[in-house]
Amino acid sequence: MSYGIYIGRNLTADGHAWLAGYGDEPSSHWLEIVDRADHAPGSTITVGVGPDSDMPGHRTQIPQAPQTARHLRVSYSYYLGVPAPITNGGLNEHGVAVRDIWSTSCDALIEMTPQDQTGPNYSDLARIVIERARTAREGVEIMAALIAEHGYSCYGGNSHIIADPEEAWVVIQFSGGKGLWVAERLGADDIRASRPGYVGVVPLQPDETFLYPDHFIRTAVDLGWYDPASGAPFDVNAIYGDGKGPWEGVAWVEAEMRKRAEAGPITFADVCWAIQTEVLTGDTAGYGQVVPLVHPAHPDLRMMWHAPVGPVTAPLVPVFLGQTEVPDEYAQHRYLTTGEAHRFLDRRKEDKDPDTVSHVPQGIEVADSAVYQFKRLMHLAFQDEALLREVWDHWRLMEARLAEQLPEVLRSAEILLDAGETGLARRVLTRESAAWLAAGLEDCRALVAAGHARLRMRDALNRNGKPLAPAQLW
C-alpha cells in the first residue's frame, strides 16, 4: 500500500522541502545505485503486467530513452504478481524524487479494466520517471505521455508523489483502461500525506495547480457519473476513487505536522518521526526513505536517509548518489525474495531448468542480511514496550549524531569534486556511508542479542502464533 509525505520548504528549519515514505510489500527489499547509461537507437524496455498478475495483462515493449539518469532506489521482489524487480521510486541526479503510493479506483473502473491490459505498471512509471525526469513537472508529463501512447497496467489504481526542490505533484492513475489520470501541484507551504494517494475537487479546465487529460471530465459525463449542468464540483475522489476522502491516518499525521510547523519550523527529526512513529509504521513497512529536496553543488552530493526495514525500530542512515557501491549486507538477499524457495546455490540442474539457480550472487548471500537482522529486532521490540522505547531512543540518538557529521562529509566531498577529483570524492562518500550502515547493523546485532536474552529469561517470547505490535491507524 505504501505511504509518502511531502513537506514544503517554507515550513522547515532547513529551508528546503522534504519527501519521505516507505513501501508496504511482503517481500525482500534491497538498496541499489544505478549508474547513468546511454542506450542505442531502437532500444526498448519491457513494461506492464503478465497473465499471472492479480489483474492480468500482457507485457509489451516500449522505446527506451537515449540516456537514463544515475539514481538511488529501493527494489523488491513481489507485489500482486507484478513482475520483479519492482520499485516505488527513489532519487535521481537531477534532484527528482519519486514515491509510489497505492490509490484505489472505484469498483466500476476496476471492473471495466480489460483482461488484456497493456502499458507501464506503477513500478514502471516510478522507475522511468527517476531514469528520465529533470523536474517534477517533467515527471508528470512523462507519465501522461506514456499512458496516452502505451496505456496503463494496474492492480486497481495507484498514485505517485513526484518532487524536486521547487515543487511536488500528486499523480493519480485510474483503472478502467481509459487513460485516466490527474495531478495536483504542491508548493512551498504545503504538507501532504498520501495513503492512499488523494486528489479532491478539481476545476473543469486544467490549470497550473491541476492537470489531467482532455477526456478526463468528459469520460465521467459519458458514463453518467457527473452532470456539468448541476453546478456540482468535480470531486475526483468521489467520482473515480474510493469516495472516502483523506483516510484517518493521513488526516492525523498532516494535523500533527501542522502543529509542529505552527510551534516552530519543522526539523529533520520531525520529518523522520512522520515515518517512524509506531502509530503509522510497523511490520508491513518494508523500508524507510527521507529525501532532502536540495540542489547541491554537484549531483554526487545528492543523498537520502535509508532504513532497511520500517524505521520504527531501525535507523535512517545517509546514502549518497555519488557512492560507488552498496554494502553487501544491504543488497539483495534470498531472505523474503519471491521464488528463491525453489532455487539453489547449485548449478547441476541448470541445463534442464535455469530457474533452479538462485538469482542472488553467492558472494553476497554469504554476507549478513540487514533486513533479516532488523526484522528480528523489530519483532523483539514489539513484544516488549520497554525494549521498544530503548530501541527507539538508541536509533534517534544515532540519527542525531549522523546529522551532525553529515555536513563535514558533504563538504569534504564537495572540495574534492570542485578540484576535479571525482574518484576521490566518491571514495569518501562510499566509505562514510558504508561505515555508518555497518555501525547501525553492529548495534542492531547487539540489541537483538540483549533483547532476545531478556525476553527468553523472563519466558516472555511470544509463541502463541498471534503477533504483537503497537496499534496503528491503518
Coordinates of C-alpha atoms in Angstrom, one line a residue:
M1 CA 0.0 0.0 0.0
S2 CA 2.9 2.4 0.8
Y3 CA 3.0 5.8 2.4
G4 CA 4.5 9.2 1.4
I5 CA 4.6 12.6 2.9
Y6 CA 5.8 15.9 1.4
I7 CA 6.7 19.0 3.5
G8 CA 7.1 22.3 1.6
R9 CA 10.3 24.4 2.1
N10 CA 8.6 27.4 3.8
L11 CA 7.7 25.2 6.8
T12 CA 11.1 23.7 7.5
A13 CA 14.0 24.6 9.7
D14 CA 16.5 23.7 6.9
G15 CA 14.8 25.9 4.3
H16 CA 14.2 23.1 1.8
A17 CA 11.4 20.7 1.1
W18 CA 11.4 17.0 2.2
L19 CA 9.9 13.8 0.7
A20 CA 9.6 10.8 3.0
G21 CA 7.9 7.5 3.0
Y22 CA 8.0 3.7 2.8
G23 CA 6.7 0.8 0.8
D24 CA 4.3 -1.9 2.1
E25 CA 5.2 -5.2 0.4
P26 CA 5.6 -8.7 1.9
S27 CA 8.9 -9.5 0.1
S28 CA 12.6 -8.7 0.1
H29 CA 13.9 -5.2 -0.2
W30 CA 17.3 -4.0 -1.3
L31 CA 19.1 -0.7 -1.9
E32 CA 20.5 0.0 -5.4
I33 CA 22.7 2.6 -7.0
V34 CA 22.1 2.6 -10.8
D35 CA 24.6 4.5 -12.9
R36 CA 23.8 6.8 -15.8
A37 CA 23.6 4.9 -19.1
D38 CA 23.5 5.6 -22.8
H39 CA 21.2 3.4 -24.9
A40 CA 21.5 2.6 -28.6
P41 CA 18.8 3.9 -31.1
G42 CA 15.9 1.5 -31.2
S43 CA 16.5 0.1 -27.7
T44 CA 13.3 -0.9 -25.9
I45 CA 12.2 -1.9 -22.3
T46 CA 9.6 -4.4 -21.2
V47 CA 6.7 -3.0 -19.2
G48 CA 3.3 -4.0 -17.9
V49 CA 1.9 -7.0 -16.1
G50 CA 1.7 -10.6 -17.1
P51 CA -1.1 -13.2 -17.2
D52 CA -0.2 -14.3 -13.6
S53 CA -0.8 -10.9 -12.1
D54 CA -3.8 -10.4 -9.8
M55 CA -5.3 -8.2 -12.6
P56 CA -3.8 -9.9 -15.7
G57 CA -2.4 -8.3 -18.8
H58 CA 0.3 -8.5 -21.5
R59 CA 3.9 -7.4 -21.2
T60 CA 4.9 -5.2 -24.1
Q61 CA 8.0 -3.4 -25.4
I62 CA 8.2 0.4 -25.4
P63 CA 11.1 2.7 -26.6
Q64 CA 13.9 3.3 -24.2
A65 CA 15.3 6.8 -23.7
P66 CA 18.6 7.7 -25.3
Q67 CA 20.1 8.3 -21.8
T68 CA 18.9 7.3 -18.3
A69 CA 20.0 9.2 -15.2
R70 CA 22.0 7.9 -12.3
H71 CA 19.8 7.2 -9.4
L72 CA 19.2 5.7 -6.0
R73 CA 16.3 3.3 -5.4
V74 CA 14.9 0.5 -3.3
S75 CA 13.8 -2.5 -5.2
Y76 CA 11.7 -5.5 -4.1
S77 CA 10.6 -8.9 -5.5
Y78 CA 6.8 -9.2 -5.2
Y79 CA 3.5 -7.4 -5.1
L80 CA 0.3 -8.9 -6.5
G81 CA 2.1 -10.7 -9.3
V82 CA 3.7 -7.6 -10.8
P83 CA 6.9 -8.8 -12.5
A84 CA 10.1 -8.2 -10.5
P85 CA 12.2 -6.3 -9.8
I86 CA 9.8 -3.7 -8.6
T87 CA 10.5 -0.2 -7.3
N88 CA 8.4 2.5 -5.6
G89 CA 10.9 5.2 -6.7
G90 CA 13.9 6.9 -5.4
L91 CA 16.1 10.0 -6.2
N92 CA 18.0 10.8 -9.4
E93 CA 21.0 13.0 -10.3
H94 CA 18.7 15.9 -11.4
G95 CA 17.1 16.1 -7.9
V96 CA 13.8 14.5 -8.8
A97 CA 12.4 12.2 -6.1
V98 CA 9.5 9.8 -6.6
R99 CA 7.3 7.8 -4.1
D100 CA 4.7 5.4 -5.3
I101 CA 1.6 5.1 -3.1
W102 CA -1.5 2.8 -3.7
S103 CA -4.7 4.7 -4.6
T104 CA -7.7 2.5 -5.4
S105 CA -10.1 3.4 -8.2
C106 CA -13.8 2.9 -7.8
D107 CA -15.2 -0.6 -8.2
A108 CA -16.9 0.3 -11.5
L109 CA -13.5 1.3 -13.1
I110 CA -11.8 -1.8 -11.7
E111 CA -14.5 -4.0 -13.2
M112 CA -14.2 -2.4 -16.6
T113 CA -10.4 -2.9 -16.7
P114 CA -9.5 -5.1 -19.8
Q115 CA -8.2 -8.5 -19.0
D116 CA -5.6 -8.0 -21.7
Q117 CA -4.4 -4.6 -20.3
T118 CA -1.1 -3.3 -21.6
G119 CA 1.2 -0.4 -20.8
P120 CA 3.5 0.6 -17.9
N121 CA 2.6 -0.5 -14.4
Y122 CA 3.0 1.6 -11.3
S123 CA 6.6 0.4 -10.8
D124 CA 7.5 1.0 -14.5
L125 CA 6.2 4.6 -14.1
A126 CA 8.2 5.3 -11.0
R127 CA 11.4 3.8 -12.5
I128 CA 11.0 5.6 -15.8
V129 CA 10.5 9.0 -14.1
I130 CA 13.6 8.7 -12.0
E131 CA 15.5 7.5 -15.0
R132 CA 14.3 10.3 -17.3
A133 CA 12.8 13.4 -15.5
R134 CA 14.8 16.5 -14.8
T135 CA 12.0 18.2 -12.9
A136 CA 8.9 17.1 -11.1
R137 CA 6.6 18.7 -13.7
E138 CA 8.5 16.8 -16.4
G139 CA 7.9 13.6 -14.4
V140 CA 4.1 14.3 -14.7
E141 CA 4.4 15.0 -18.4
I142 CA 6.4 11.7 -18.9
M143 CA 3.7 9.7 -17.1
A144 CA 1.0 11.4 -19.1
A145 CA 2.7 10.7 -22.4
L146 CA 3.4 7.1 -21.6
I147 CA -0.2 6.4 -20.6
A148 CA -1.6 8.2 -23.7
E149 CA 0.7 6.3 -26.1
H150 CA 1.0 2.9 -24.4
G151 CA -1.8 2.5 -21.9
Y152 CA -1.6 1.7 -18.2
S153 CA -1.5 -1.6 -16.4
C154 CA -2.8 -1.7 -12.9
Y155 CA -3.9 -3.8 -10.0
G156 CA -6.8 -1.4 -9.1
G157 CA -5.3 2.1 -9.4
N158 CA -2.3 3.8 -8.0
S159 CA -0.5 7.1 -7.4
H160 CA 2.9 8.8 -7.1
I161 CA 4.3 11.8 -5.4
I162 CA 7.0 13.4 -7.7
A163 CA 9.1 16.1 -6.1
D164 CA 12.0 18.4 -6.8
P165 CA 13.4 21.3 -4.8
E166 CA 10.8 23.7 -6.2
E167 CA 7.6 21.8 -6.2
A168 CA 5.8 18.4 -6.0
W169 CA 2.9 16.8 -7.7
V170 CA 0.5 14.1 -6.6
V171 CA -0.4 12.0 -9.6
I172 CA -3.3 9.5 -9.5
Q173 CA -3.6 6.8 -12.2
F174 CA -7.0 5.1 -12.5
S175 CA -8.1 1.6 -13.5
G176 CA -10.6 1.1 -16.4
G177 CA -8.3 1.1 -19.4
K178 CA -9.4 4.6 -20.3
G179 CA -6.1 6.5 -19.8
L180 CA -7.5 8.5 -16.9
W181 CA -5.0 10.3 -14.6
V182 CA -5.0 13.5 -12.6
A183 CA -2.2 15.6 -11.0
E184 CA -2.2 18.2 -8.2
R185 CA 0.7 20.6 -7.6
L186 CA 2.1 21.0 -4.1
G187 CA 4.2 24.1 -3.2
A188 CA 6.3 25.7 -0.5
D189 CA 3.6 26.0 2.1
D190 CA 2.0 22.5 1.7
I191 CA 2.0 19.4 3.8
R192 CA 0.6 16.4 2.0
A193 CA 0.5 12.8 3.2
S194 CA -0.6 10.0 0.9
R195 CA -2.0 6.6 2.0
P196 CA -3.9 6.2 -0.3
G197 CA -3.0 8.9 -2.8
Y198 CA -5.7 11.5 -2.8
V199 CA -6.9 14.4 -5.1
G200 CA -10.3 16.0 -4.3
V201 CA -12.1 18.8 -6.1
V202 CA -10.6 20.0 -9.4
P203 CA -11.6 22.8 -11.8
L204 CA -13.4 21.9 -15.0
Q205 CA -10.4 23.0 -17.0
P206 CA -6.7 22.1 -16.2
D207 CA -4.7 25.0 -14.7
E208 CA -1.3 25.5 -13.0
T209 CA -2.4 23.5 -9.9
F210 CA -4.4 20.7 -11.5
L211 CA -3.5 18.7 -14.7
Y212 CA -5.4 15.9 -16.4
P213 CA -6.0 14.6 -20.0
D214 CA -8.6 16.2 -22.3
H215 CA -11.1 13.4 -21.8
F216 CA -10.9 13.3 -18.0
I217 CA -14.2 15.2 -17.3
R218 CA -15.9 14.0 -20.5
T219 CA -15.5 10.4 -19.5
A220 CA -17.4 10.9 -16.3
V221 CA -20.1 12.7 -18.2
D222 CA -20.4 9.9 -20.8
L223 CA -20.6 7.3 -18.0
G224 CA -23.4 9.2 -16.3
W225 CA -21.2 9.8 -13.2
Y226 CA -21.2 13.6 -13.5
D227 CA -23.6 16.3 -14.8
P228 CA -21.9 19.7 -15.6
A229 CA -25.3 21.4 -15.6
S230 CA -25.8 20.6 -12.0
G231 CA -23.1 23.0 -10.9
A232 CA -21.7 20.5 -8.5
P233 CA -17.9 20.4 -8.0
F234 CA -16.0 17.7 -9.8
D235 CA -14.7 15.7 -6.8
V236 CA -12.2 13.3 -8.3
N237 CA -12.1 11.0 -5.2
A238 CA -15.9 10.7 -5.1
I239 CA -16.3 10.1 -8.8
Y240 CA -13.3 8.0 -9.8
G241 CA -11.8 7.0 -6.4
D242 CA -13.0 5.2 -3.2
G243 CA -15.1 8.2 -2.1
K244 CA -13.7 8.2 1.4
G245 CA -11.6 11.4 1.2
P246 CA -8.4 11.5 3.2
W247 CA -8.1 8.5 5.4
E248 CA -7.8 8.7 9.2
G249 CA -4.1 8.2 9.3
V250 CA -3.5 10.8 6.7
A251 CA -5.6 13.4 8.5
W252 CA -3.8 12.5 11.7
V253 CA -0.3 12.9 10.5
E254 CA -1.0 16.0 8.5
A255 CA -2.5 17.6 11.6
E256 CA 0.4 16.6 13.7
M257 CA 2.9 18.1 11.3
R258 CA 0.9 21.3 11.0
K259 CA 1.1 21.6 14.8
R260 CA 4.8 21.2 14.7
A261 CA 5.0 23.8 11.9
E262 CA 3.0 26.3 13.9
A263 CA 5.1 25.7 17.0
G264 CA 8.3 26.3 15.1
P265 CA 9.9 25.2 11.8
I266 CA 9.7 21.5 11.0
T267 CA 13.0 19.9 11.7
F268 CA 14.8 16.9 10.2
A269 CA 13.8 14.9 13.3
D270 CA 10.1 15.9 12.8
V271 CA 10.2 14.6 9.2
C272 CA 11.8 11.4 10.3
W273 CA 9.2 11.0 13.0
A274 CA 6.4 11.1 10.4
I275 CA 7.5 7.8 9.0
Q276 CA 8.9 6.3 12.3
T277 CA 6.0 6.6 14.7
E278 CA 4.5 3.3 15.7
V279 CA 1.1 4.9 15.1
L280 CA 1.8 4.6 11.4
T281 CA 4.8 2.2 11.0
G282 CA 5.1 -1.5 11.6
D283 CA 6.0 -4.8 10.0
T284 CA 4.3 -4.0 6.7
A285 CA 6.7 -1.1 6.1
G286 CA 9.4 -2.7 4.1
Y287 CA 11.9 0.1 4.4
G288 CA 12.2 3.9 5.0
Q289 CA 13.3 6.8 2.9
V290 CA 13.8 10.5 3.8
V291 CA 14.9 12.7 0.9
P292 CA 16.1 16.3 1.4
L293 CA 15.0 18.2 -1.7
V294 CA 18.0 20.4 -2.5
H295 CA 20.3 21.4 -5.3
P296 CA 23.9 20.8 -4.1
A297 CA 26.9 22.0 -5.9
H298 CA 27.4 18.6 -7.6
P299 CA 24.9 15.8 -8.3
D300 CA 27.1 13.2 -6.5
L301 CA 26.2 15.1 -3.2
R302 CA 22.5 14.3 -3.5
M303 CA 21.5 11.8 -0.8
M304 CA 18.7 10.2 1.1
W305 CA 18.3 8.7 4.5
H306 CA 17.6 5.0 4.2
A307 CA 16.3 2.4 6.7
P308 CA 16.4 -1.3 5.6
V309 CA 13.0 -2.1 7.4
G310 CA 10.3 0.1 8.9
P311 CA 12.2 2.8 10.7
V312 CA 10.1 2.5 13.9
T313 CA 12.9 0.1 15.0
A314 CA 15.7 0.9 12.6
P315 CA 17.9 3.9 12.0
L316 CA 17.7 6.2 8.9
V317 CA 21.3 6.4 7.6
P318 CA 22.7 8.6 4.8
V319 CA 23.4 7.1 1.4
F320 CA 24.8 9.2 -1.4
L321 CA 24.2 9.3 -5.1
G322 CA 28.0 9.5 -5.6
Q323 CA 28.9 6.4 -3.7
T324 CA 30.0 3.6 -5.9
E325 CA 28.5 0.6 -4.1
V326 CA 26.1 -0.6 -1.6
P327 CA 27.4 -2.8 1.3
D328 CA 26.6 -6.5 0.7
E329 CA 24.5 -6.6 3.8
Y330 CA 22.1 -4.1 2.3
A331 CA 22.0 -5.6 -1.2
Q332 CA 19.5 -8.3 -2.4
H333 CA 19.5 -11.5 -0.3
R334 CA 17.5 -14.6 -0.6
Y335 CA 15.6 -13.8 2.6
L336 CA 12.0 -12.9 1.6
T337 CA 12.9 -12.9 -2.1
T338 CA 10.0 -14.4 -4.1
G339 CA 10.9 -17.5 -6.0
E340 CA 14.1 -18.3 -4.0
A341 CA 12.3 -21.1 -2.1
H342 CA 12.7 -23.4 -5.1
R343 CA 16.1 -22.2 -6.2
F344 CA 19.6 -23.3 -5.0
L345 CA 23.1 -22.0 -5.0
D346 CA 23.8 -25.1 -7.2
R347 CA 24.1 -25.3 -11.0
R348 CA 23.8 -29.1 -11.6
K349 CA 20.2 -28.8 -12.9
E350 CA 20.8 -25.5 -14.8
D351 CA 20.7 -27.1 -18.3
K352 CA 17.3 -28.6 -17.7
D353 CA 15.8 -25.7 -15.7
P354 CA 17.7 -22.4 -15.4
D355 CA 15.2 -21.2 -12.8
T356 CA 16.6 -23.7 -10.2
V357 CA 19.7 -21.5 -9.8
S358 CA 19.4 -18.6 -7.3
H359 CA 19.3 -15.1 -8.6
V360 CA 21.4 -13.8 -5.7
P361 CA 25.2 -13.9 -6.2
Q362 CA 26.9 -16.4 -3.9
G363 CA 29.4 -13.8 -2.7
I364 CA 26.5 -11.5 -1.4
E365 CA 24.5 -14.3 0.1
V366 CA 27.3 -15.2 2.5
A367 CA 27.1 -11.7 4.0
D368 CA 24.7 -11.0 6.8
S369 CA 21.3 -9.7 5.7
A370 CA 20.5 -6.3 7.2
V371 CA 16.8 -6.8 6.5
Y372 CA 16.8 -10.1 8.4
Q373 CA 18.6 -8.7 11.5
F374 CA 16.5 -5.6 11.7
K375 CA 13.3 -7.6 11.3
R376 CA 14.5 -9.7 14.3
L377 CA 14.9 -6.5 16.3
M378 CA 11.5 -5.2 15.3
H379 CA 9.7 -8.3 16.5
L380 CA 11.6 -8.5 19.7
A381 CA 10.8 -4.8 20.4
F382 CA 7.1 -5.4 19.5
Q383 CA 6.9 -8.0 22.3
D384 CA 8.2 -5.6 25.0
E385 CA 7.3 -2.0 25.4
A386 CA 10.4 -1.1 27.4
L387 CA 12.6 -2.6 24.7
L388 CA 10.7 -0.7 22.0
R389 CA 11.4 2.6 23.9
E390 CA 15.1 1.7 24.4
V391 CA 15.5 0.8 20.7
W392 CA 13.7 4.0 19.6
D393 CA 15.9 6.2 21.8
H394 CA 19.1 4.5 20.5
W395 CA 18.3 5.0 16.9
R396 CA 17.1 8.5 17.3
L397 CA 20.4 9.4 19.0
M398 CA 22.3 7.7 16.2
E399 CA 20.4 9.8 13.6
A400 CA 21.1 13.0 15.5
R401 CA 24.8 12.3 15.6
L402 CA 24.8 11.3 11.9
A403 CA 23.1 14.6 11.1
E404 CA 25.9 16.4 13.0
Q405 CA 28.6 14.6 11.0
L406 CA 26.9 14.8 7.6
P407 CA 27.9 18.4 6.7
E408 CA 31.6 17.7 7.1
V409 CA 31.4 14.7 4.9
L410 CA 29.5 16.6 2.2
R411 CA 31.9 19.5 2.5
S412 CA 34.9 17.1 2.1
A413 CA 33.4 15.5 -1.0
E414 CA 32.5 18.9 -2.4
I415 CA 36.1 20.2 -2.1
L416 CA 37.3 17.1 -4.0
L417 CA 34.6 17.5 -6.6
D418 CA 35.5 21.2 -7.1
A419 CA 39.1 20.1 -7.7
G420 CA 38.0 17.6 -10.3
E421 CA 38.8 14.6 -8.1
T422 CA 35.6 12.7 -8.7
G423 CA 37.1 9.3 -7.9
L424 CA 38.4 10.5 -4.5
A425 CA 35.1 12.2 -3.7
R426 CA 33.2 9.1 -4.4
R427 CA 35.6 7.1 -2.3
V428 CA 34.9 9.4 0.6
L429 CA 31.2 9.2 0.2
T430 CA 31.2 5.4 -0.2
R431 CA 33.5 4.8 2.8
E432 CA 31.5 7.1 5.1
S433 CA 28.1 5.7 4.2
A434 CA 29.4 2.1 4.4
A435 CA 30.8 2.8 7.9
W436 CA 27.6 4.3 9.1
L437 CA 25.5 1.4 7.7
A438 CA 27.9 -1.1 9.3
A439 CA 27.7 0.7 12.7
G440 CA 23.9 0.5 12.6
L441 CA 24.0 -3.2 11.8
E442 CA 26.5 -3.9 14.5
D443 CA 24.3 -2.1 17.1
C444 CA 21.3 -3.9 15.7
R445 CA 23.0 -7.3 16.4
A446 CA 23.9 -6.2 19.9
L447 CA 20.3 -5.0 20.6
V448 CA 18.9 -8.3 19.2
A449 CA 21.2 -10.4 21.4
A450 CA 20.3 -8.4 24.5
G451 CA 16.6 -8.2 23.7
H452 CA 16.3 -11.9 23.0
A453 CA 18.2 -12.8 26.2
R454 CA 16.0 -10.5 28.2
L455 CA 12.7 -11.9 26.8
R456 CA 13.9 -15.5 26.9
M457 CA 15.0 -15.3 30.6
R458 CA 11.6 -13.8 31.5
D459 CA 9.8 -16.5 29.5
A460 CA 8.3 -13.6 27.6
L461 CA 8.9 -14.7 24.0
N462 CA 5.5 -14.8 22.2
R463 CA 4.9 -18.3 20.9
N464 CA 1.1 -18.3 20.6
G465 CA 1.0 -17.6 16.8
K466 CA -0.7 -14.2 17.4
P467 CA 1.9 -11.5 16.6
L468 CA 2.1 -8.5 19.0
A469 CA 2.5 -5.0 17.6
P470 CA 1.6 -1.4 18.5
A471 CA -1.8 -0.3 17.5
Q472 CA -1.7 1.5 14.1
L473 CA -4.2 3.9 12.5
W474 CA -4.0 1.9 9.2

